Amino acid sequence: MAVRDSVARDDAPEGTAQSEVPGWTDRLSNSRIGLAILSLAESTALPIPLEAIVVPLMVGHPKRALRIALVIWLGCLVGASLFYLVGYLLADPVVIPVLQYLGLEQSYNDMAERLSRGGLFWTVFLVSLLPAPLQFATLGAGAIGGNFAVFFVAITISRGLRYFGMAILAQFVGERIAHLNIPKRYLVLGLAAALLVGWGIMQLIGI
């Protein structure tokens, strides 16, 4: 199935091309619950960039890109708030022992120190804006008792810029990529692989 076909189906009348059985990318791009769960998981338990999944979806379905961005933005806000509360309420009895077991205590302590120096907004903003794991920032902000309103505004602005910026870009390039007639499965796999490789390099060099 080519990208051109998937783009054309975005606004097709019911009963025409949409009557075909959609692929998994079509189903996921239309699943608000699925996208929200993925975003919540990425901001809590899964230390992988959500872009590896949603960028190919946005490019393959440019007319749905803004809707995808809105759903994952809201999911991220819920997940980040949840982990802030976990850090605030359960840092000593749960979070620190788990991080010690995983060998991640030093990374957590470094983040908590950065947050406690008075740089709560900018530290959270930059970590949230970059394709880096968000968990240490959310847990650390809660553990030090950082101002939740400042924390929430930082996440809201940074992830809004990140997700809606991707969506707007996808609307510009998605139609152009559609004219290349690249099979959608190859587009998804290729973009996901490129994003994961880039994220892995950033982790290796400590960005």
Backbone as JSON Lines, residues from 0, in Angstrom:
{"i":0,"aa":"M","n":[0.84,-1.19,0.0],"ca":[0.0,0.0,0.0],"c":[0.87,1.23,0.0]}
{"i":1,"aa":"A","n":[0.7,2.1,-0.92],"ca":[1.57,3.25,-1.05],"c":[1.11,4.38,-0.15]}
{"i":2,"aa":"V","n":[2.08,5.29,0.16],"ca":[1.75,6.45,0.98],"c":[0.69,7.29,0.3]}
{"i":3,"aa":"R","n":[0.76,7.4,-1.03],"ca":[-0.23,8.19,-1.78],"c":[-1.64,7.73,-1.45]}
{"i":4,"aa":"D","n":[-1.81,6.41,-1.4],"ca":[-3.13,5.86,-1.14],"c":[-3.61,6.22,0.25]}
{"i":5,"aa":"S","n":[-2.69,6.14,1.24],"ca":[-3.07,6.42,2.61],"c":[-3.43,7.87,2.79]}
{"i":6,"aa":"V","n":[-2.7,8.77,2.11],"ca":[-3.01,10.18,2.21],"c":[-4.37,10.47,1.58]}
{"i":7,"aa":"A","n":[-4.62,9.84,0.44],"ca":[-5.89,10.07,-0.24],"c":[-7.07,9.6,0.6]}
{"i":8,"aa":"R","n":[-6.87,8.55,1.41],"ca":[-7.97,8.01,2.19],"c":[-8.31,8.84,3.39]}
{"i":9,"aa":"D","n":[-7.41,9.79,3.82],"ca":[-7.65,10.55,5.02],"c":[-8.99,11.25,5.0]}
{"i":10,"aa":"D","n":[-9.36,11.84,3.85],"ca":[-10.6,12.58,3.77],"c":[-11.59,11.93,2.81]}
{"i":11,"aa":"A","n":[-11.4,10.67,2.5],"ca":[-12.3,10.0,1.56],"c":[-13.66,9.81,2.18]}
{"i":12,"aa":"P","n":[-14.73,9.93,1.4],"ca":[-16.08,9.73,1.93],"c":[-16.26,8.31,2.43]}
{"i":13,"aa":"E","n":[-17.08,8.19,3.46],"ca":[-17.36,6.86,4.0],"c":[-18.03,6.01,2.93]}
{"i":14,"aa":"G","n":[-17.59,4.77,2.85],"ca":[-18.19,3.88,1.88],"c":[-17.43,3.78,0.58]}
{"i":15,"aa":"T","n":[-16.37,4.64,0.42],"ca":[-15.56,4.55,-0.79],"c":[-14.27,3.87,-0.43]}
{"i":16,"aa":"A","n":[-13.12,4.61,-0.52],"ca":[-11.84,3.97,-0.28],"c":[-11.69,3.53,1.16]}
{"i":17,"aa":"Q","n":[-12.38,4.22,2.12],"ca":[-12.22,3.84,3.51],"c":[-12.89,2.51,3.82]}
{"i":18,"aa":"S","n":[-13.65,1.96,2.92],"ca":[-14.28,0.68,3.16],"c":[-13.26,-0.44,3.13]}
{"i":19,"aa":"E","n":[-12.06,-0.16,2.6],"ca":[-11.02,-1.16,2.6],"c":[-10.54,-1.41,4.02]}
{"i":20,"aa":"V","n":[-10.04,-2.6,4.27],"ca":[-9.51,-2.92,5.59],"c":[-8.23,-2.13,5.81]}
{"i":21,"aa":"P","n":[-8.18,-1.24,6.84],"ca":[-7.0,-0.41,7.04],"c":[-5.84,-1.19,7.62]}
{"i":22,"aa":"G","n":[-4.63,-0.73,7.33],"ca":[-3.44,-1.33,7.94],"c":[-3.28,-0.84,9.36]}
{"i":23,"aa":"W","n":[-2.23,-1.35,10.04],"ca":[-2.05,-0.98,11.45],"c":[-1.73,0.49,11.62]}
{"i":24,"aa":"T","n":[-1.03,1.09,10.64],"ca":[-0.73,2.52,10.77],"c":[-2.0,3.35,10.65]}
{"i":25,"aa":"D","n":[-2.91,2.94,9.77],"ca":[-4.2,3.63,9.65],"c":[-4.99,3.53,10.95]}
{"i":26,"aa":"R","n":[-5.02,2.34,11.51],"ca":[-5.77,2.14,12.75],"c":[-5.17,2.96,13.9]}
{"i":27,"aa":"L","n":[-3.83,2.93,14.01],"ca":[-3.19,3.65,15.1],"c":[-3.34,5.16,14.95]}
{"i":28,"aa":"S","n":[-3.21,5.67,13.72],"ca":[-3.34,7.1,13.51],"c":[-4.74,7.6,13.82]}
{"i":29,"aa":"N","n":[-5.74,6.7,13.81],"ca":[-7.12,7.06,14.13],"c":[-7.5,6.71,15.56]}
{"i":30,"aa":"S","n":[-6.59,6.07,16.3],"ca":[-6.91,5.6,17.65],"c":[-6.44,6.6,18.69]}
{"i":31,"aa":"R","n":[-7.35,7.43,19.19],"ca":[-6.98,8.4,20.21],"c":[-6.5,7.71,21.48]}
{"i":32,"aa":"I","n":[-7.18,6.63,21.86],"ca":[-6.8,5.92,23.09],"c":[-5.43,5.29,22.93]}
{"i":33,"aa":"G","n":[-5.18,4.64,21.78],"ca":[-3.89,4.0,21.56],"c":[-2.75,5.0,21.57]}
{"i":34,"aa":"L","n":[-2.93,6.13,20.9],"ca":[-1.9,7.16,20.87],"c":[-1.67,7.76,22.24]}
{"i":35,"aa":"A","n":[-2.76,8.01,22.98],"ca":[-2.62,8.57,24.33],"c":[-1.88,7.61,25.25]}
{"i":36,"aa":"I","n":[-2.18,6.32,25.14],"ca":[-1.49,5.33,25.98],"c":[-0.01,5.27,25.63]}
{"i":37,"aa":"L","n":[0.31,5.31,24.34],"ca":[1.72,5.32,23.93],"c":[2.45,6.53,24.5]}
{"i":38,"aa":"S","n":[1.82,7.69,24.44],"ca":[2.44,8.91,24.94],"c":[2.61,8.87,26.45]}
{"i":39,"aa":"L","n":[1.58,8.4,27.14],"ca":[1.68,8.27,28.59],"c":[2.79,7.31,28.97]}
{"i":40,"aa":"A","n":[2.89,6.2,28.25],"ca":[3.94,5.22,28.55],"c":[5.33,5.8,28.29]}
{"i":41,"aa":"E","n":[5.47,6.59,27.2],"ca":[6.77,7.17,26.87],"c":[7.21,8.18,27.91]}
{"i":42,"aa":"S","n":[6.26,8.86,28.54],"ca":[6.6,9.86,29.55],"c":[6.72,9.25,30.94]}
{"i":43,"aa":"T","n":[6.48,7.94,31.06],"ca":[6.6,7.29,32.37],"c":[7.54,6.07,32.3]}
{"i":44,"aa":"A","n":[7.06,4.96,31.76],"ca":[7.8,3.71,31.88],"c":[8.75,3.41,30.73]}
{"i":45,"aa":"L","n":[8.5,3.92,29.53],"ca":[9.29,3.54,28.37],"c":[10.3,4.63,28.0]}
{"i":46,"aa":"P","n":[11.6,4.37,28.16],"ca":[12.63,5.39,27.87],"c":[13.04,5.41,26.39]}
{"i":47,"aa":"I","n":[12.05,5.47,25.5],"ca":[12.33,5.54,24.06],"c":[11.58,6.72,23.48]}
{"i":48,"aa":"P","n":[12.09,7.35,22.43],"ca":[11.42,8.52,21.86],"c":[10.13,8.14,21.13]}
{"i":49,"aa":"L","n":[9.05,8.81,21.47],"ca":[7.76,8.56,20.84],"c":[7.8,8.88,19.36]}
{"i":50,"aa":"E","n":[8.71,9.78,18.97],"ca":[8.81,10.18,17.57],"c":[9.07,8.99,16.64]}
{"i":51,"aa":"A","n":[9.71,7.95,17.15],"ca":[9.99,6.78,16.33],"c":[8.71,6.17,15.76]}
{"i":52,"aa":"I","n":[7.58,6.43,16.43],"ca":[6.3,5.92,15.97],"c":[5.45,7.02,15.34]}
{"i":53,"aa":"V","n":[5.36,8.17,16.01],"ca":[4.4,9.17,15.56],"c":[4.86,9.99,14.36]}
{"i":54,"aa":"V","n":[6.17,10.18,14.18],"ca":[6.62,10.92,13.0],"c":[6.24,10.18,11.71]}
{"i":55,"aa":"P","n":[6.51,8.88,11.6],"ca":[6.04,8.17,10.4],"c":[4.52,8.23,10.24]}
{"i":56,"aa":"L","n":[3.78,8.17,11.36],"ca":[2.33,8.28,11.26],"c":[1.91,9.64,10.73]}
{"i":57,"aa":"M","n":[2.54,10.69,11.24],"ca":[2.2,12.05,10.78],"c":[2.54,12.25,9.31]}
{"i":58,"aa":"V","n":[3.7,11.75,8.91],"ca":[4.11,11.9,7.51],"c":[3.21,11.08,6.6]}
{"i":59,"aa":"G","n":[2.84,9.88,7.02],"ca":[1.97,9.03,6.22],"c":[0.53,9.49,6.2]}
{"i":60,"aa":"H","n":[0.13,10.26,7.23],"ca":[-1.25,10.74,7.34],"c":[-1.22,12.22,7.69]}
{"i":61,"aa":"P","n":[-0.75,13.07,6.79],"ca":[-0.56,14.48,7.13],"c":[-1.82,15.21,7.54]}
{"i":62,"aa":"K","n":[-2.98,14.79,7.04],"ca":[-4.23,15.46,7.43],"c":[-4.64,15.11,8.85]}
{"i":63,"aa":"R","n":[-4.05,14.08,9.4],"ca":[-4.34,13.71,10.79],"c":[-3.24,14.17,11.74]}
{"i":64,"aa":"A","n":[-2.21,14.83,11.23],"ca":[-1.02,15.13,12.03],"c":[-1.34,15.99,13.25]}
{"i":65,"aa":"L","n":[-2.13,17.04,13.09],"ca":[-2.45,17.92,14.22],"c":[-3.28,17.18,15.27]}
{"i":66,"aa":"R","n":[-4.16,16.32,14.82],"ca":[-4.96,15.54,15.77],"c":[-4.07,14.56,16.54]}
{"i":67,"aa":"I","n":[-3.12,13.94,15.84],"ca":[-2.17,13.05,16.51],"c":[-1.37,13.84,17.54]}
{"i":68,"aa":"A","n":[-0.9,15.03,17.15],"ca":[-0.1,15.86,18.07],"c":[-0.89,16.22,19.32]}
{"i":69,"aa":"L","n":[-2.16,16.58,19.15],"ca":[-2.98,16.95,20.3],"c":[-3.14,15.79,21.27]}
{"i":70,"aa":"V","n":[-3.4,14.6,20.73],"ca":[-3.63,13.43,21.59],"c":[-2.36,13.06,22.35]}
{"i":71,"aa":"I","n":[-1.22,13.02,21.67],"ca":[0.01,12.62,22.38],"c":[0.47,13.72,23.33]}
{"i":72,"aa":"W","n":[0.17,14.96,23.03],"ca":[0.49,16.07,23.94],"c":[-0.28,15.91,25.25]}
{"i":73,"aa":"L","n":[-1.57,15.64,25.16],"ca":[-2.38,15.45,26.36],"c":[-1.94,14.2,27.13]}
{"i":74,"aa":"G","n":[-1.62,13.13,26.41],"ca":[-1.14,11.92,27.08],"c":[0.15,12.15,27.82]}
{"i":75,"aa":"C","n":[1.04,12.94,27.23],"ca":[2.31,13.26,27.88],"c":[2.09,14.08,29.15]}
{"i":76,"aa":"L","n":[1.18,15.05,29.1],"ca":[0.91,15.87,30.28],"c":[0.38,15.02,31.44]}
{"i":77,"aa":"V","n":[-0.47,14.07,31.11],"ca":[-1.0,13.18,32.15],"c":[0.12,12.32,32.73]}
{"i":78,"aa":"G","n":[0.95,11.73,31.85],"ca":[2.04,10.87,32.32],"c":[3.07,11.63,33.13]}
{"i":79,"aa":"A","n":[3.44,12.84,32.68],"ca":[4.42,13.64,33.4],"c":[3.89,14.03,34.78]}
{"i":80,"aa":"S","n":[2.62,14.4,34.84],"ca":[2.02,14.76,36.13],"c":[1.98,13.55,37.06]}
{"i":81,"aa":"L","n":[1.68,12.39,36.51],"ca":[1.65,11.17,37.31],"c":[3.02,10.87,37.91]}
{"i":82,"aa":"F","n":[4.07,10.98,37.1],"ca":[5.41,10.68,37.61],"c":[5.89,11.77,38.58]}
{"i":83,"aa":"Y","n":[5.45,13.0,38.41],"ca":[5.75,14.03,39.4],"c":[5.19,13.6,40.76]}
{"i":84,"aa":"L","n":[3.95,13.14,40.77],"ca":[3.32,12.71,42.02],"c":[4.03,11.49,42.61]}
{"i":85,"aa":"V","n":[4.46,10.57,41.74],"ca":[5.21,9.4,42.23],"c":[6.5,9.85,42.91]}
{"i":86,"aa":"G","n":[7.22,10.79,42.28],"ca":[8.44,11.3,42.89],"c":[8.17,12.04,44.17]}
{"i":87,"aa":"Y","n":[7.07,12.8,44.22],"ca":[6.74,13.6,45.4],"c":[6.33,12.71,46.58]}
{"i":88,"aa":"L","n":[5.56,11.67,46.3],"ca":[4.99,10.85,47.37],"c":[5.8,9.61,47.7]}
{"i":89,"aa":"L","n":[6.53,9.08,46.7],"ca":[7.14,7.76,46.89],"c":[8.64,7.73,46.58]}
{"i":90,"aa":"A","n":[9.32,8.85,46.65],"ca":[10.74,8.89,46.28],"c":[11.57,7.95,47.15]}
{"i":91,"aa":"D","n":[11.48,8.1,48.45],"ca":[12.32,7.28,49.35],"c":[11.9,5.82,49.43]}
{"i":92,"aa":"P","n":[10.6,5.53,49.59],"ca":[10.24,4.11,49.75],"c":[10.23,3.3,48.46]}
{"i":93,"aa":"V","n":[10.06,3.96,47.3],"ca":[9.9,3.2,46.05],"c":[10.9,3.6,44.98]}
{"i":94,"aa":"V","n":[10.95,4.88,44.63],"ca":[11.71,5.32,43.47],"c":[13.21,5.05,43.64]}
{"i":95,"aa":"I","n":[13.79,5.5,44.73],"ca":[15.24,5.36,44.91],"c":[15.67,3.9,44.99]}
{"i":96,"aa":"P","n":[14.97,3.03,45.75],"ca":[15.35,1.61,45.73],"c":[15.28,0.97,44.35]}
{"i":97,"aa":"V","n":[14.25,1.33,43.56],"ca":[14.14,0.77,42.21],"c":[15.3,1.24,41.34]}
{"i":98,"aa":"L","n":[15.64,2.53,41.43],"ca":[16.75,3.07,40.63],"c":[18.09,2.48,41.08]}
{"i":99,"aa":"Q","n":[18.23,2.23,42.36],"ca":[19.45,1.56,42.85],"c":[19.57,0.17,42.26]}
{"i":100,"aa":"Y","n":[18.46,-0.53,42.21],"ca":[18.46,-1.89,41.64],"c":[18.81,-1.88,40.16]}
{"i":101,"aa":"L","n":[18.36,-0.84,39.45],"ca":[18.62,-0.72,38.01],"c":[19.96,-0.07,37.7]}
{"i":102,"aa":"G","n":[20.66,0.4,38.73],"ca":[21.93,1.06,38.51],"c":[21.8,2.47,37.95]}
{"i":103,"aa":"L","n":[20.68,3.12,38.2],"ca":[20.42,4.44,37.65],"c":[20.36,5.54,38.71]}
{"i":104,"aa":"E","n":[20.76,5.21,39.92],"ca":[20.63,6.18,41.01],"c":[21.46,7.44,40.77]}
{"i":105,"aa":"Q","n":[22.67,7.29,40.24],"ca":[23.53,8.45,40.03],"c":[22.93,9.41,39.01]}
{"i":106,"aa":"S","n":[22.38,8.87,37.93],"ca":[21.75,9.73,36.93],"c":[20.57,10.48,37.52]}
{"i":107,"aa":"Y","n":[19.81,9.8,38.35],"ca":[18.68,10.44,39.02],"c":[19.17,11.53,39.97]}
{"i":108,"aa":"N","n":[20.21,11.24,40.73],"ca":[20.75,12.23,41.67],"c":[21.29,13.46,40.95]}
{"i":109,"aa":"D","n":[21.95,13.24,39.82],"ca":[22.47,14.37,39.03],"c":[21.33,15.26,38.56]}
{"i":110,"aa":"M","n":[20.24,14.65,38.08],"ca":[19.09,15.43,37.62],"c":[18.44,16.18,38.77]}
{"i":111,"aa":"A","n":[18.29,15.5,39.92],"ca":[17.69,16.16,41.09],"c":[18.52,17.34,41.55]}
{"i":112,"aa":"E","n":[19.83,17.21,41.47],"ca":[20.7,18.33,41.85],"c":[20.52,19.51,40.9]}
{"i":113,"aa":"R","n":[20.45,19.25,39.6],"ca":[20.23,20.33,38.63],"c":[18.9,21.03,38.89]}
{"i":114,"aa":"L","n":[17.88,20.25,39.22],"ca":[16.56,20.83,39.46],"c":[16.53,21.66,40.74]}
{"i":115,"aa":"S","n":[17.27,21.23,41.76],"ca":[17.24,21.91,43.05],"c":[18.07,23.18,43.08]}
{"i":116,"aa":"R","n":[18.87,23.43,42.04],"ca":[19.67,24.65,42.0],"c":[18.87,25.88,41.6]}
{"i":117,"aa":"G","n":[17.61,25.75,41.45],"ca":[16.78,26.88,41.05],"c":[16.49,26.91,39.57]}
{"i":118,"aa":"G","n":[16.89,25.87,38.85],"ca":[16.66,25.83,37.41],"c":[15.54,24.89,37.02]}
{"i":119,"aa":"L","n":[14.48,24.84,37.83],"ca":[13.4,23.88,37.59],"c":[12.78,24.06,36.21]}
{"i":120,"aa":"F","n":[12.38,25.29,35.9],"ca":[11.68,25.51,34.63],"c":[12.56,25.15,33.44]}
{"i":121,"aa":"W","n":[13.76,25.72,33.37],"ca":[14.6,25.53,32.19],"c":[15.15,24.12,32.09]}
{"i":122,"aa":"T","n":[15.43,23.49,33.22],"ca":[15.9,22.09,33.18],"c":[14.82,21.18,32.63]}
{"i":123,"aa":"V","n":[13.6,21.31,33.16],"ca":[12.49,20.48,32.68],"c":[12.16,20.83,31.23]}
{"i":124,"aa":"F","n":[12.16,22.12,30.92],"ca":[11.84,22.56,29.55],"c":[12.79,21.95,28.53]}
{"i":125,"aa":"L","n":[14.1,22.01,28.79],"ca":[15.08,21.52,27.83],"c":[15.05,20.0,27.72]}
{"i":126,"aa":"V","n":[14.94,19.32,28.85],"ca":[14.86,17.86,28.81],"c":[13.62,17.42,28.05]}
{"i":127,"aa":"S","n":[12.51,18.1,28.28],"ca":[11.26,17.75,27.62],"c":[11.27,18.1,26.14]}
{"i":128,"aa":"L","n":[12.0,19.14,25.76],"ca":[12.03,19.56,24.36],"c":[12.9,18.64,23.52]}
{"i":129,"aa":"L","n":[14.0,18.15,24.1],"ca":[14.92,17.29,23.36],"c":[14.41,15.85,23.36]}
{"i":130,"aa":"P","n":[14.83,15.04,22.37],"ca":[14.45,13.62,22.36],"c":[15.26,12.82,23.37]}
{"i":131,"aa":"A","n":[15.08,13.16,24.66],"ca":[15.8,12.49,25.74],"c":[14.77,11.93,26.72]}
{"i":132,"aa":"P","n":[15.11,10.88,27.49],"ca":[14.17,10.33,28.46],"c":[13.71,11.4,29.45]}
{"i":133,"aa":"L","n":[12.42,11.45,29.69],"ca":[11.83,12.49,30.54],"c":[11.7,12.05,32.0]}
{"i":134,"aa":"Q","n":[11.87,10.77,32.26],"ca":[11.52,10.23,33.56],"c":[12.3,10.83,34.72]}
{"i":135,"aa":"F","n":[13.61,11.01,34.56],"ca":[14.41,11.56,35.65],"c":[13.97,12.98,36.0]}
{"i":136,"aa":"A","n":[13.61,13.76,35.0],"ca":[13.17,15.13,35.25],"c":[11.84,15.15,35.99]}
{"i":137,"aa":"T","n":[10.89,14.29,35.59],"ca":[9.59,14.29,36.24],"c":[9.68,13.74,37.67]}
{"i":138,"aa":"L","n":[10.39,12.63,37.84],"ca":[10.56,12.07,39.17],"c":[11.35,13.02,40.07]}
{"i":139,"aa":"G","n":[12.42,13.6,39.52],"ca":[13.26,14.49,40.31],"c":[12.53,15.74,40.73]}
{"i":140,"aa":"A","n":[11.73,16.31,39.83],"ca":[10.97,17.51,40.17],"c":[10.02,17.24,41.33]}
{"i":141,"aa":"G","n":[9.39,16.06,41.31],"ca":[8.5,15.72,42.42],"c":[9.26,15.43,43.69]}
{"i":142,"aa":"A","n":[10.4,14.75,43.58],"ca":[11.17,14.37,44.77],"c":[11.71,15.57,45.53]}
{"i":143,"aa":"I","n":[12.09,16.64,44.82],"ca":[12.61,17.83,45.5],"c":[11.49,18.78,45.91]}
{"i":144,"aa":"G","n":[10.25,18.41,45.61],"ca":[9.13,19.27,45.96],"c":[9.07,20.54,45.12]}
{"i":145,"aa":"G","n":[9.51,20.44,43.87],"ca":[9.48,21.59,42.98],"c":[8.08,22.09,42.73]}
{"i":146,"aa":"N","n":[7.95,23.36,42.45],"ca":[6.65,23.97,42.2],"c":[5.96,23.27,41.03]}
{"i":147,"aa":"F","n":[4.8,22.68,41.31],"ca":[4.13,21.9,40.28],"c":[3.67,22.77,39.12]}
{"i":148,"aa":"A","n":[3.2,23.97,39.41],"ca":[2.73,24.85,38.34],"c":[3.86,25.18,37.38]}
{"i":149,"aa":"V","n":[5.06,25.49,37.92],"ca":[6.22,25.77,37.08],"c":[6.58,24.54,36.26]}
{"i":150,"aa":"F","n":[6.6,23.39,36.91],"ca":[6.89,22.12,36.23],"c":[5.9,21.87,35.1]}
{"i":151,"aa":"F","n":[4.62,22.05,35.38],"ca":[3.58,21.74,34.4],"c":[3.64,22.69,33.2]}
{"i":152,"aa":"V","n":[3.89,23.96,33.47],"ca":[4.0,24.93,32.38],"c":[5.2,24.6,31.49]}
{"i":153,"aa":"A","n":[6.31,24.2,32.1],"ca":[7.51,23.84,31.32],"c":[7.22,22.66,30.4]}
{"i":154,"aa":"I","n":[6.57,21.64,30.92],"ca":[6.21,20.46,30.11],"c":[5.21,20.84,29.02]}
{"i":155,"aa":"T","n":[4.23,21.64,29.39],"ca":[3.18,22.02,28.44],"c":[3.75,22.77,27.24]}
{"i":156,"aa":"I","n":[4.61,23.74,27.51],"ca":[5.16,24.55,26.42],"c":[6.14,23.73,25.58]}
{"i":157,"aa":"S","n":[7.05,23.03,26.23],"ca":[8.1,22.32,25.49],"c":[7.53,21.19,24.64]}
{"i":158,"aa":"R","n":[6.66,20.38,25.22],"ca":[6.08,19.3,24.44],"c":[5.09,19.81,23.39]}
{"i":159,"aa":"G","n":[4.44,20.94,23.67],"ca":[3.58,21.54,22.66],"c":[4.38,21.98,21.45]}
{"i":160,"aa":"L","n":[5.52,22.65,21.7],"ca":[6.39,23.05,20.59],"c":[6.89,21.84,19.82]}
{"i":161,"aa":"R","n":[7.25,20.81,20.55],"ca":[7.82,19.61,19.94],"c":[6.8,18.86,19.08]}
{"i":162,"aa":"Y","n":[5.65,18.58,19.63],"ca":[4.67,17.75,18.93],"c":[3.94,18.52,17.82]}
{"i":163,"aa":"F","n":[3.51,19.74,18.12],"ca":[2.79,20.49,17.1],"c":[3.74,20.98,16.01]}
{"i":164,"aa":"G","n":[5.01,21.21,16.38],"ca":[6.0,21.54,15.35],"c":[6.2,20.38,14.39]}
{"i":165,"aa":"M","n":[6.26,19.17,14.91],"ca":[6.37,17.99,14.04],"c":[5.14,17.86,13.15]}
{"i":166,"aa":"A","n":[3.97,18.12,13.71],"ca":[2.74,17.98,12.94],"c":[2.69,18.98,11.78]}
{"i":167,"aa":"I","n":[3.06,20.21,12.06],"ca":[3.04,21.22,11.0],"c":[4.05,20.87,9.91]}
{"i":168,"aa":"L","n":[5.23,20.4,10.32],"ca":[6.23,19.99,9.34],"c":[5.72,18.81,8.51]}
{"i":169,"aa":"A","n":[5.06,17.86,9.17],"ca":[4.54,16.69,8.46],"c":[3.49,17.09,7.43]}
{"i":170,"aa":"Q","n":[2.72,18.12,7.73],"ca":[1.72,18.57,6.76],"c":[2.37,19.13,5.5]}
{"i":171,"aa":"F","n":[3.57,19.7,5.65],"ca":[4.26,20.25,4.49],"c":[4.95,19.15,3.68]}
{"i":172,"aa":"V","n":[5.58,18.19,4.38],"ca":[6.37,17.19,3.66],"c":[5.58,15.93,3.33]}
{"i":173,"aa":"G","n":[4.47,15.7,4.04],"ca":[3.73,14.46,3.83],"c":[3.21,14.31,2.41]}
{"i":174,"aa":"E","n":[2.62,15.38,1.87],"ca":[2.09,15.32,0.52],"c":[3.21,15.12,-0.5]}
{"i":175,"aa":"R","n":[4.35,15.74,-0.26],"ca":[5.48,15.59,-1.2],"c":[6.0,14.15,-1.18]}
{"i":176,"aa":"I","n":[6.1,13.57,0.02],"ca":[6.56,12.19,0.12],"c":[5.55,11.25,-0.54]}
{"i":177,"aa":"A","n":[4.26,11.59,-0.46],"ca":[3.24,10.75,-1.07],"c":[3.46,10.59,-2.57]}
{"i":178,"aa":"H","n":[3.97,11.64,-3.22],"ca":[4.19,11.58,-4.67],"c":[5.34,10.64,-5.04]}
{"i":179,"aa":"L","n":[6.14,10.26,-4.06],"ca":[7.24,9.32,-4.33],"c":[6.76,7.88,-4.4]}
{"i":180,"aa":"N","n":[5.51,7.66,-3.95],"ca":[4.93,6.31,-3.98],"c":[5.75,5.29,-3.19]}
{"i":181,"aa":"I","n":[6.29,5.71,-2.06],"ca":[7.02,4.79,-1.19],"c":[6.01,3.96,-0.43]}
{"i":182,"aa":"P","n":[6.12,2.63,-0.45],"ca":[5.21,1.81,0.35],"c":[5.24,2.26,1.81]}
{"i":183,"aa":"K","n":[4.07,2.4,2.39],"ca":[3.98,3.0,3.72],"c":[4.74,2.2,4.78]}
{"i":184,"aa":"R","n":[4.75,0.88,4.66],"ca":[5.46,0.08,5.66],"c":[6.95,0.38,5.64]}
{"i":185,"aa":"Y","n":[7.5,0.63,4.44],"ca":[8.92,0.96,4.36],"c":[9.19,2.36,4.9]}
{"i":186,"aa":"L","n":[8.26,3.27,4.67],"ca":[8.4,4.63,5.2],"c":[8.41,4.6,6.73]}
{"i":187,"aa":"V","n":[7.47,3.89,7.33],"ca":[7.39,3.79,8.78],"c":[8.66,3.17,9.36]}
{"i":188,"aa":"L","n":[9.07,2.04,8.79],"ca":[10.25,1.35,9.31],"c":[11.5,2.19,9.13]}
{"i":189,"aa":"G","n":[11.64,2.84,7.98],"ca":[12.82,3.65,7.71],"c":[12.94,4.84,8.64]}
{"i":190,"aa":"L","n":[11.85,5.6,8.8],"ca":[11.89,6.75,9.68],"c":[12.06,6.34,11.14]}
{"i":191,"aa":"A","n":[11.4,5.26,11.55],"ca":[11.55,4.79,12.92],"c":[12.99,4.37,13.2]}
{"i":192,"aa":"A","n":[13.59,3.65,12.25],"ca":[14.98,3.22,12.43],"c":[15.93,4.42,12.51]}
{"i":193,"aa":"A","n":[15.71,5.43,11.65],"ca":[16.57,6.6,11.67],"c":[16.45,7.35,12.98]}
{"i":194,"aa":"L","n":[15.23,7.5,13.51],"ca":[15.04,8.19,14.77],"c":[15.65,7.43,15.93]}
{"i":195,"aa":"L","n":[15.5,6.11,15.93],"ca":[16.08,5.31,17.0],"c":[17.6,5.34,16.98]}
{"i":196,"aa":"V","n":[18.19,5.31,15.79],"ca":[19.65,5.4,15.68],"c":[20.12,6.76,16.19]}
{"i":197,"aa":"G","n":[19.42,7.84,15.79],"ca":[19.79,9.16,16.27],"c":[19.68,9.29,17.77]}
{"i":198,"aa":"W","n":[18.6,8.74,18.32],"ca":[18.43,8.77,19.78],"c":[19.52,7.96,20.47]}
{"i":199,"aa":"G","n":[19.87,6.8,19.91],"ca":[20.93,5.99,20.5],"c":[22.27,6.7,20.5]}
{"i":200,"aa":"I","n":[22.56,7.41,19.42],"ca":[23.83,8.17,19.36],"c":[23.84,9.27,20.43]}
{"i":201,"aa":"M","n":[22.72,9.94,20.61],"ca":[22.64,10.98,21.63],"c":[22.88,10.41,23.02]}
{"i":202,"aa":"Q","n":[22.35,9.21,23.27],"ca":[22.57,8.59,24.56],"c":[24.03,8.2,24.78]}
{"i":203,"aa":"L","n":[24.67,7.72,23.72],"ca":[26.06,7.3,23.83],"c":[26.99,8.48,24.11]}
{"i":204,"aa":"I","n":[26.69,9.64,23.5],"ca":[27.57,10.79,23.7],"c":[27.11,11.66,24.85]}
{"i":205,"aa":"G","n":[26.04,11.22,25.51],"ca":[25.64,11.9,26.75],"c":[24.85,13.17,26.58]}
{"i":206,"aa":"I","n":[24.16,13.35,25.46],"ca":[23.33,14.54,25.28],"c":[21.99,14.35,25.97]}
